[in-house]
Coordinates of C-alpha atoms and ligand atoms in Angstrom, one line a residue:
X9 CA -122.5 -110.1 -159.9
X10 CA -119.4 -108.2 -158.8
X11 CA -116.3 -108.7 -160.8
X12 CA -112.8 -107.7 -159.8
X13 CA -112.2 -103.9 -159.6
X14 CA -108.7 -104.0 -158.2
X15 CA -106.0 -106.6 -157.4
X16 CA -106.5 -106.1 -153.7
X17 CA -109.2 -108.7 -153.1
X18 CA -107.5 -111.2 -155.4
X19 CA -104.2 -110.8 -153.5
X20 CA -106.1 -111.6 -150.3
X21 CA -108.0 -114.6 -151.7
X22 CA -104.7 -115.9 -153.3
X23 CA -103.1 -115.8 -149.9
X24 CA -106.1 -117.1 -148.0
X25 CA -106.6 -120.1 -150.2
X26 CA -102.9 -120.9 -151.0
X27 CA -102.6 -119.7 -154.6
X28 CA -99.9 -117.2 -154.3
X29 CA -97.7 -116.0 -151.4
X30 CA -95.1 -113.2 -151.1
X31 CA -91.7 -114.7 -151.4
X32 CA -89.6 -115.0 -148.1
X33 CA -92.6 -113.7 -146.2
X34 CA -91.3 -114.5 -142.8
X35 CA -88.3 -112.2 -143.5
X36 CA -90.6 -109.4 -144.5
X37 CA -90.8 -110.4 -148.1
X38 CA -88.7 -109.5 -151.1
X39 CA -90.1 -107.0 -153.6
X40 CA -91.9 -108.3 -156.6
X41 CA -91.1 -112.0 -156.0
X42 CA -93.9 -114.5 -155.4
X43 CA -94.3 -118.1 -154.5
X44 CA -97.1 -120.3 -155.8
X45 CA -98.8 -122.3 -153.1
X46 CA -100.6 -125.7 -153.3
X47 CA -103.5 -124.4 -155.5
X48 CA -101.4 -121.9 -157.4
X49 CA -98.8 -124.5 -158.6
X50 CA -101.6 -126.8 -159.9
X51 CA -103.3 -123.9 -161.7
X52 CA -100.0 -122.8 -163.3
X53 CA -99.1 -126.3 -164.3
X54 CA -102.4 -126.6 -166.0
X55 CA -101.8 -123.3 -167.9
X56 CA -98.4 -124.6 -169.0
X57 CA -99.9 -127.9 -170.1
X58 CA -102.6 -126.2 -172.1
X59 CA -100.1 -124.0 -173.9
X60 CA -97.7 -126.9 -174.5
X61 CA -100.5 -129.1 -175.9
X62 CA -101.7 -126.2 -178.1
X63 CA -98.2 -126.0 -179.6
X64 CA -96.6 -129.4 -179.7
X65 CA -99.6 -131.7 -179.8
X66 CA -101.9 -129.6 -182.0
X67 CA -99.3 -129.0 -184.7
X68 CA -97.0 -131.7 -186.1
X69 CA -94.4 -129.2 -187.0
X70 CA -93.7 -127.8 -183.5
X71 CA -91.1 -129.5 -181.2
X72 CA -90.1 -128.6 -177.7
X73 CA -86.9 -127.5 -176.1
X74 CA -85.6 -126.8 -172.5
X75 CA -82.5 -124.7 -172.7
X76 CA -80.3 -123.6 -169.8
X77 CA -81.0 -120.4 -168.0
X78 CA -77.2 -119.6 -168.0
X79 CA -75.8 -119.0 -171.5
X80 CA -72.5 -117.9 -173.0
X81 CA -72.3 -114.1 -172.4
X82 CA -71.7 -113.5 -176.1
X83 CA -75.3 -114.6 -176.7
X84 CA -76.4 -111.4 -175.1
X85 CA -74.0 -109.3 -177.1
X86 CA -75.3 -110.8 -180.3
X87 CA -78.9 -110.4 -179.3
X88 CA -78.5 -106.7 -178.5
X89 CA -79.3 -107.0 -174.8
X90 CA -75.9 -105.9 -173.4
X91 CA -76.1 -102.7 -175.4
X92 CA -79.8 -102.1 -175.6
X93 CA -81.9 -103.9 -173.0
X94 CA -82.3 -100.8 -171.0
X95 CA -85.0 -98.6 -169.5
X96 CA -84.6 -94.8 -168.8
X97 CA -84.3 -94.4 -165.1
X98 CA -84.8 -91.2 -163.1
X99 CA -84.5 -90.7 -159.3
X100 CA -86.1 -88.2 -157.0
X101 CA -83.4 -86.2 -155.3
X102 CA -85.6 -85.7 -152.2
X103 CA -87.5 -88.9 -151.5
X104 CA -85.2 -91.2 -153.5
X105 CA -88.1 -92.9 -155.3
X106 CA -87.2 -94.4 -158.7
X107 CA -89.2 -94.1 -161.9
X108 CA -89.1 -95.3 -165.5
X109 CA -89.0 -92.0 -167.3
X110 CA -91.3 -93.3 -170.0
X111 CA -94.0 -93.9 -167.4
X112 CA -94.0 -90.3 -166.0
X113 CA -96.8 -87.9 -166.9
X114 CA -96.1 -85.2 -169.5
X115 CA -96.3 -82.6 -166.6
X116 CA -93.6 -84.4 -164.5
X117 CA -91.4 -84.8 -167.6
X118 CA -91.5 -81.1 -168.3
X119 CA -91.3 -79.7 -164.8
X120 CA -88.8 -82.4 -163.7
X121 CA -90.6 -82.6 -160.4
X122 CA -91.3 -85.8 -158.6
X123 CA -95.0 -86.9 -158.7
X124 CA -94.9 -88.2 -155.1
X125 CA -93.2 -85.5 -153.0
X126 CA -92.6 -82.6 -155.4
X127 CA -88.8 -83.1 -155.2
X128 CA -86.5 -82.5 -158.1
X129 CA -85.9 -85.4 -160.6
X130 CA -82.4 -86.3 -161.8
X131 CA -81.5 -86.5 -165.5
X132 CA -82.5 -89.9 -166.9
X133 CA -79.8 -92.6 -167.4
X134 CA -80.1 -95.9 -169.2
X135 CA -80.4 -98.8 -166.7
X136 CA -79.7 -102.4 -168.0
X137 CA -82.4 -104.8 -166.9
X138 CA -80.3 -107.9 -167.0
X139 CA -79.2 -109.6 -163.7
X140 CA -75.5 -110.2 -163.7
X141 CA -73.7 -113.0 -161.8
X142 CA -70.3 -114.6 -161.7
X143 CA -69.5 -118.0 -163.2
X144 CA -66.5 -119.8 -161.7
X145 CA -65.1 -120.3 -158.2
X146 CA -62.2 -117.9 -158.1
X147 CA -63.3 -114.3 -157.8
X148 CA -61.4 -112.1 -160.2
X149 CA -60.9 -114.8 -162.8
X150 CA -64.5 -115.6 -162.9
X151 CA -66.5 -114.3 -165.9
X152 CA -69.6 -112.2 -165.7
X153 CA -72.7 -114.0 -167.0
X154 CA -76.4 -113.1 -167.0
X155 CA -79.6 -114.7 -165.9
X156 CA -81.5 -114.8 -169.2
X157 CA -84.0 -112.0 -169.6
X158 CA -86.0 -114.0 -172.2
X159 CA -86.2 -117.7 -173.2
X160 CA -86.1 -116.9 -176.9
X161 CA -82.3 -116.8 -177.4
X162 CA -82.0 -120.5 -176.2
X163 CA -84.2 -121.4 -179.1
X164 CA -82.3 -119.3 -181.7
X165 CA -78.9 -120.7 -180.8
X166 CA -80.3 -124.3 -181.0
X167 CA -81.8 -123.8 -184.4
X168 CA -79.1 -125.8 -186.2
X169 CA -79.2 -128.6 -183.6
X170 CA -82.9 -129.0 -184.0
X171 CA -82.7 -129.0 -187.8
X172 CA -79.9 -131.6 -187.7
X173 CA -81.7 -134.0 -185.2
X174 CA -85.4 -133.7 -185.5
X175 CA -86.2 -134.0 -189.3
X176 CA -88.1 -130.7 -189.0
X177 CA -88.4 -128.8 -192.3
X178 CA -89.4 -125.2 -192.7
X179 CA -92.0 -124.1 -191.8
X180 CA -91.6 -125.4 -188.3
X181 CA -91.5 -124.1 -184.7
X182 CA -89.7 -124.6 -181.4
X183 CA -91.6 -124.2 -178.2
X184 CA -90.1 -123.6 -174.8
X185 CA -91.4 -122.8 -171.2
X186 CA -88.9 -121.4 -168.7
X187 CA -87.9 -118.8 -166.2
X188 CA -86.7 -115.4 -167.3
X189 CA -85.3 -112.6 -165.1
X190 CA -85.5 -108.8 -165.5
X191 CA -84.4 -106.2 -163.0
X192 CA -87.5 -104.1 -163.6
X193 CA -87.3 -100.5 -162.3
X194 CA -91.0 -100.4 -161.4
X195 CA -92.3 -103.9 -160.8
X196 CA -95.7 -104.3 -159.2
X197 CA -99.4 -105.0 -159.7
X198 CA -99.1 -108.3 -158.0
X199 CA -97.7 -110.9 -160.4
X200 CA -98.2 -108.7 -163.4
X201 CA -94.7 -107.4 -163.4
X202 CA -92.1 -109.3 -161.4
X203 CA -88.4 -109.7 -161.5
X204 CA -88.5 -113.4 -161.9
X205 CA -91.1 -114.9 -164.1
X206 CA -91.9 -117.7 -166.5
X207 CA -92.3 -117.3 -170.3
X208 CA -94.0 -119.6 -172.8
X209 CA -92.4 -118.8 -176.1
X210 CA -92.6 -120.4 -179.6
X211 CA -90.4 -119.4 -182.4
X212 CA -91.6 -120.3 -185.9
X213 CA -89.1 -120.5 -188.7
X214 CA -90.4 -119.6 -192.2
X215 CA -89.3 -118.7 -195.7
X216 CA -88.8 -114.8 -195.7
X217 CA -91.5 -114.3 -198.4
X218 CA -94.0 -116.2 -196.4
X219 CA -93.4 -114.4 -193.1
X220 CA -96.3 -111.9 -193.4
X221 CA -98.8 -114.6 -194.0
X222 CA -97.5 -116.7 -191.1
X223 CA -97.6 -113.6 -188.9
X224 CA -101.4 -113.3 -189.6
X225 CA -101.9 -117.1 -189.0
X226 CA -100.2 -116.9 -185.6
X227 CA -102.1 -113.8 -184.5
X228 CA -105.4 -115.7 -185.2
X229 CA -104.2 -119.0 -183.6
X230 CA -102.9 -117.2 -180.5
X231 CA -106.0 -115.1 -179.8
X232 CA -108.3 -118.1 -180.2
X233 CA -106.2 -120.1 -177.8
X234 CA -107.5 -118.1 -174.9
X235 CA -110.9 -119.8 -175.2
X236 CA -109.3 -123.0 -174.0
X237 CA -108.2 -121.5 -170.7
X238 CA -111.5 -119.8 -170.1
X239 CA -110.7 -116.2 -171.0
X240 CA -113.5 -114.6 -173.0
X241 CA -112.7 -112.8 -176.3
X242 CA -114.5 -109.7 -175.2
X243 CA -111.8 -109.1 -172.6
X244 CA -109.0 -109.4 -175.2
X245 CA -107.8 -107.3 -178.1
X246 CA -104.8 -106.7 -180.3
X247 CA -102.6 -103.7 -180.1
X248 CA -100.3 -102.9 -182.9
X249 CA -96.9 -101.4 -182.3
X250 CA -96.5 -98.3 -184.3
X251 CA -93.3 -97.8 -186.4
X252 CA -91.6 -95.7 -183.6
X253 CA -92.5 -98.4 -181.0
X254 CA -91.0 -101.4 -182.8
X255 CA -88.2 -103.2 -181.1
X256 CA -84.8 -103.2 -183.0
X257 CA -85.4 -106.7 -184.2
X258 CA -89.0 -106.5 -185.2
X259 CA -90.6 -106.0 -188.6
X260 CA -94.1 -106.1 -187.2
X261 CA -95.4 -106.5 -183.7
X262 CA -98.8 -106.9 -182.1
X263 CA -99.6 -107.4 -178.4
X264 CA -102.6 -109.4 -177.2
X265 CA -103.9 -107.2 -174.3
X266 CA -106.3 -108.3 -171.5
X267 CA -108.7 -106.0 -169.7
X268 CA -107.0 -106.3 -166.3
X269 CA -108.4 -104.3 -163.3
X270 CA -105.5 -101.8 -164.0
X271 CA -106.8 -101.4 -167.6
X272 CA -105.9 -103.0 -171.0
X273 CA -102.4 -104.4 -170.6
X274 CA -100.1 -106.8 -172.5
X275 CA -100.5 -110.5 -172.0
X276 CA -98.5 -111.8 -175.0
X277 CA -96.4 -110.4 -177.9
X278 CA -96.5 -111.7 -181.5
X279 CA -93.5 -110.5 -183.5
X280 CA -92.1 -110.9 -187.0
X281 CA -88.4 -110.9 -186.0
X282 CA -87.2 -111.1 -189.6
X283 CA -83.8 -112.9 -190.0
X284 CA -82.2 -110.5 -187.4
X285 CA -81.5 -113.1 -184.7
X286 CA -80.1 -115.9 -186.8
X287 CA -77.9 -113.4 -188.7
X288 CA -76.6 -111.9 -185.4
X289 CA -75.7 -115.3 -184.0
X290 CA -74.0 -116.2 -187.2
X291 CA -71.9 -113.1 -187.1
X292 CA -71.0 -113.4 -183.4
X293 CA -70.4 -117.2 -183.3
X294 CA -68.9 -117.6 -186.8
X295 CA -71.2 -120.7 -187.2
X296 CA -73.7 -120.9 -190.1
X297 CA -77.3 -120.3 -189.1
X298 CA -78.7 -120.8 -192.6
X299 CA -81.1 -123.5 -193.8
X300 CA -80.8 -125.7 -196.8
X301 CA -84.1 -126.6 -198.4
X302 CA -83.9 -130.5 -198.9
X303 CA -86.0 -130.4 -202.0
X304 CA -84.4 -127.5 -203.9
X305 CA -81.0 -127.2 -202.1
X306 CA -81.6 -123.5 -201.8
X307 CA -79.8 -122.0 -198.9
X308 CA -81.3 -119.1 -197.0
X309 CA -81.7 -117.5 -193.5
X310 CA -85.2 -118.1 -192.3
X311 CA -87.4 -115.4 -190.8
X312 CA -88.9 -116.0 -187.4
X313 CA -92.4 -115.4 -186.2
X314 CA -92.4 -115.3 -182.4
X315 CA -95.3 -115.8 -180.0
X316 CA -94.2 -114.8 -176.5
X317 CA -96.5 -115.2 -173.5
X318 CA -95.9 -114.7 -169.8
X319 CA -97.1 -117.7 -167.8
X320 CA -97.6 -115.7 -164.6
X321 CA -99.4 -112.9 -166.4
X322 CA -101.7 -115.4 -168.1
X323 CA -102.3 -117.0 -164.7
X324 CA -103.1 -113.6 -163.4
X325 CA -105.6 -112.9 -166.2
X326 CA -107.2 -116.3 -165.5
X327 CA -107.5 -115.4 -161.8
X328 CA -109.1 -112.0 -162.7
X329 CA -111.5 -113.6 -165.2
X330 CA -112.6 -116.2 -162.8
X331 CA -113.2 -114.0 -159.8
X332 CA -116.7 -113.1 -158.8
X333 CA -118.5 -112.0 -155.7
X334 CA -122.1 -113.2 -155.9
X335 CA -124.9 -112.0 -153.7
X336 CA -127.2 -114.9 -152.9
X337 CA -131.0 -114.8 -152.3
X338 CA -130.4 -114.7 -148.5
X339 CA -128.2 -111.6 -148.9
X340 CA -125.0 -113.4 -148.1
X341 CA -122.1 -113.0 -150.5
X342 CA -120.2 -116.0 -151.9
X343 CA -116.8 -115.6 -153.5
X344 CA -116.4 -118.0 -156.4
X345 CA -113.6 -118.6 -158.8
X346 CA -115.2 -119.7 -162.1
X347 CA -112.2 -121.5 -163.6
X348 CA -112.7 -123.5 -166.7
X349 CA -112.8 -127.1 -165.5
X350 CA -109.8 -127.9 -167.6
X351 CA -107.5 -125.5 -165.7
X352 CA -109.1 -125.6 -162.3
X353 CA -106.5 -126.7 -159.7
X354 CA -108.8 -129.1 -158.0
X355 CA -111.2 -130.9 -160.2
X356 CA -113.4 -132.7 -157.7
X357 CA -114.0 -132.5 -154.0
X358 CA -115.1 -135.7 -152.2
X359 CA -117.2 -134.7 -149.2
X360 CA -118.7 -137.3 -146.8
X361 CA -121.7 -135.7 -145.1
X362 CA -120.4 -137.0 -141.8
X363 CA -117.3 -139.0 -140.9
X364 CA -119.2 -141.8 -139.2
X365 CA -121.3 -144.8 -140.2
X366 CA -119.1 -146.0 -143.0
X367 CA -119.3 -142.7 -145.1
X368 CA -115.6 -142.0 -144.6
X369 CA -114.5 -145.4 -145.8
X370 CA -116.8 -145.2 -148.8
X371 CA -115.6 -141.7 -149.7
X372 CA -111.9 -142.6 -149.4
X373 CA -112.4 -145.6 -151.7
X374 CA -114.1 -143.3 -154.2
X375 CA -111.3 -140.7 -153.9
X376 CA -108.7 -143.4 -154.5
X377 CA -110.4 -144.4 -157.7
X378 CA -110.8 -140.9 -159.1
X379 CA -107.4 -139.6 -158.1
X380 CA -105.7 -141.7 -160.8
X381 CA -107.1 -139.3 -163.3
X382 CA -108.1 -136.1 -161.6
X383 CA -106.7 -133.9 -158.9
X384 CA -109.1 -134.8 -156.1
X385 CA -109.5 -133.1 -152.7
X386 CA -111.0 -134.9 -149.7
X387 CA -112.5 -132.9 -146.9
X388 CA -114.5 -134.3 -144.0
X389 CA -114.3 -131.3 -141.6
X390 CA -117.0 -128.8 -140.8
X391 CA -120.6 -128.1 -142.0
X392 CA -121.2 -129.1 -145.6
X393 CA -122.2 -125.6 -146.6
X394 CA -118.9 -124.2 -145.4
X395 CA -117.0 -126.9 -147.2
X396 CA -118.9 -126.0 -150.4
X397 CA -117.9 -122.3 -150.0
X398 CA -114.3 -123.2 -149.5
X399 CA -114.3 -125.2 -152.7
X400 CA -116.0 -122.2 -154.5
X401 CA -113.1 -120.0 -153.5
X402 CA -110.6 -122.7 -154.7
X403 CA -112.6 -122.8 -158.0
X404 CA -113.4 -126.5 -157.8
X405 CA -116.0 -127.2 -160.4
X406 CA -117.6 -130.3 -158.8
X407 CA -118.3 -131.4 -155.3
X408 CA -119.4 -135.0 -154.7
X409 CA -121.3 -135.6 -151.5
X410 CA -121.6 -139.0 -150.0
X411 CA -124.6 -139.5 -147.6
X412 CA -126.3 -142.4 -145.9
X413 CA -128.5 -143.1 -148.9
X414 CA -125.3 -143.7 -150.9
X415 CA -124.5 -146.8 -148.9
X416 CA -127.9 -148.2 -150.0
X417 CA -128.4 -147.0 -153.5
X418 CA -124.8 -146.3 -154.6
X419 CA -125.7 -142.9 -155.9
X420 CA -123.9 -139.6 -155.0
X421 CA -124.9 -135.9 -155.1
X422 CA -122.9 -133.8 -157.5
X423 CA -123.0 -130.0 -156.9
X424 CA -122.1 -127.7 -159.7
X425 CA -119.9 -124.7 -158.6
X426 CA -121.4 -122.2 -160.9
X427 CA -125.1 -122.9 -160.7
X428 CA -125.0 -124.5 -157.2
X429 CA -127.4 -127.0 -158.7
X430 CA -127.3 -130.6 -157.3
X431 CA -127.9 -133.8 -159.2
X432 CA -128.0 -137.4 -158.1
X433 CA -125.8 -139.7 -160.1
X434 CA -125.1 -143.5 -159.9
X435 CA -121.5 -143.8 -158.6
X436 CA -120.7 -146.1 -161.4
X437 CA -121.4 -143.3 -163.9
X438 CA -119.4 -140.7 -162.0
X439 CA -116.0 -141.2 -163.6
X440 CA -117.3 -140.9 -167.2
X441 CA -119.5 -137.9 -166.3
X442 CA -116.5 -136.0 -164.8
X443 CA -114.1 -137.0 -167.6
X444 CA -116.4 -135.6 -170.2
X445 CA -116.4 -132.2 -168.5
X446 CA -112.9 -131.9 -167.1
X447 CA -110.2 -133.7 -169.1
X448 CA -107.5 -131.5 -170.7
X449 CA -108.0 -131.4 -174.4
Ligands
ATP505 P1 -93.7 -105.1 -170.9 O1 -94.0 -104.1 -172.0 O2 -94.9 -105.4 -170.1 O3 -92.5 -104.8 -170.1 P2 -92.4 -106.6 -172.8 O4 -93.0 -106.1 -174.1 O5 -91.0 -106.2 -172.4 O6 -93.4 -106.4 -171.6 P3 -91.8 -109.2 -173.9 O7 -90.3 -109.0 -173.8 O8 -92.4 -109.2 -175.2 O9 -92.5 -108.2 -172.9 O10 -92.1 -110.5 -173.1 C1 -93.1 -111.4 -173.5 C2 -94.1 -111.6 -172.3 O11 -93.5 -111.9 -171.1 C3 -95.0 -110.4 -172.0 O12 -96.1 -110.3 -172.9 C4 -95.4 -110.7 -170.6 O13 -96.5 -111.6 -170.6 C5 -94.2 -111.5 -170.0 N1 -93.4 -110.6 -169.2 C6 -92.5 -109.7 -169.6 N2 -91.9 -109.0 -168.6 C7 -92.5 -109.5 -167.5 C8 -92.4 -109.3 -166.1 N3 -91.5 -108.4 -165.6 N4 -93.2 -110.0 -165.2 C9 -94.1 -110.9 -165.7 N5 -94.2 -111.2 -167.0 C10 -93.5 -110.5 -167.9

């Protein structure tokens, strides 16, 4: 059972089956930007749905938000991004390659020679990762604004609005899914590090003295979440940020790392942000960001526990986890994506053995019934074996085959993607059988 050793094979499967394409491919592509194809978009939607449910449905004290990508430029002064959201950049004077200084080897740092061509490296300079743009029609009078580099600030600035309108009382959380943009110096590794990506962030507002306990609770809740999307715990671990690695806002920080083919790498960050963000916004906006306890009338600035996951990175981890090349008894190799049925892009394939003799009509009727609840794919072309293999690569957990006996006995063959075992089921039981195994919970 061969698992994934590099991203190369995954990139090719992702393109072949319509999960992920290079952005603007017909123009030669644009670096580190990707488009999700018909299967990819379904997979990513399921990932988002699972995360959203795990936050806003599972806990009564978490509500949602969808803030604008473009925000008042002062937000980014208050947050510290204008002054400090930078990476140290060095250039090679000879081949013009660019590097993040902190990713260079000890040897290159000391010799100041470029690892690729041996050329001399420039001194490092701080490079701000925020994308700038102009707001307003008249150039010159227009103001410079930023594409948000994280979704979190949209939550912080809406804290008073949510308190005033939602009846939430501390402790409570605000969850948001949305795009973020970073002009990364060294993007790469497929969709691991891109310049446009989606975040799934939840900020949990707590009493300061309870923040350490809530931090532990959220660490546990977040790592166990990954079972739901089919990522095994043995491929996950926590990595603590040491005192010299902590971001300016953080009191404590742990990453959840996944064992990607490139090695253990960050999937999600969990941070105790203290009262830094609310205090900063209070200072820069002049508006109160405090909370009044309705029982005691005590007024204080809450601490924030943040859980910040990358949707694309989680999707990549799910793709890596699912990928397998299996050598069969006859020596042939089948590539199969073992997605958890809940997040598989296509849940059921309906495959008439042949098009003729009423099988097509029977199959289409069945498809129309099932598609009200599941994402169903109908395929009538080619040999049945080849159709199964296609569905294995798409990660479809169940294939339902309709043959001539079906017309007589109203039973269908259901093939399991992982075991390739086939069972015969009365068509009247099919819906309930599938629902038990597939429905998002
Ligand atoms: P890294 O150290 O990988 O640059 P980070 O610590 O800056 O990440 P955060 O600011 O904590 O990341 O962002 C939260 C999450 O957003 C990350 O755990 C990751 O899943 C995702 N993320 C951050 N930057 C990118 C990116 N350039 N491309 C894809 N996902 C990203």
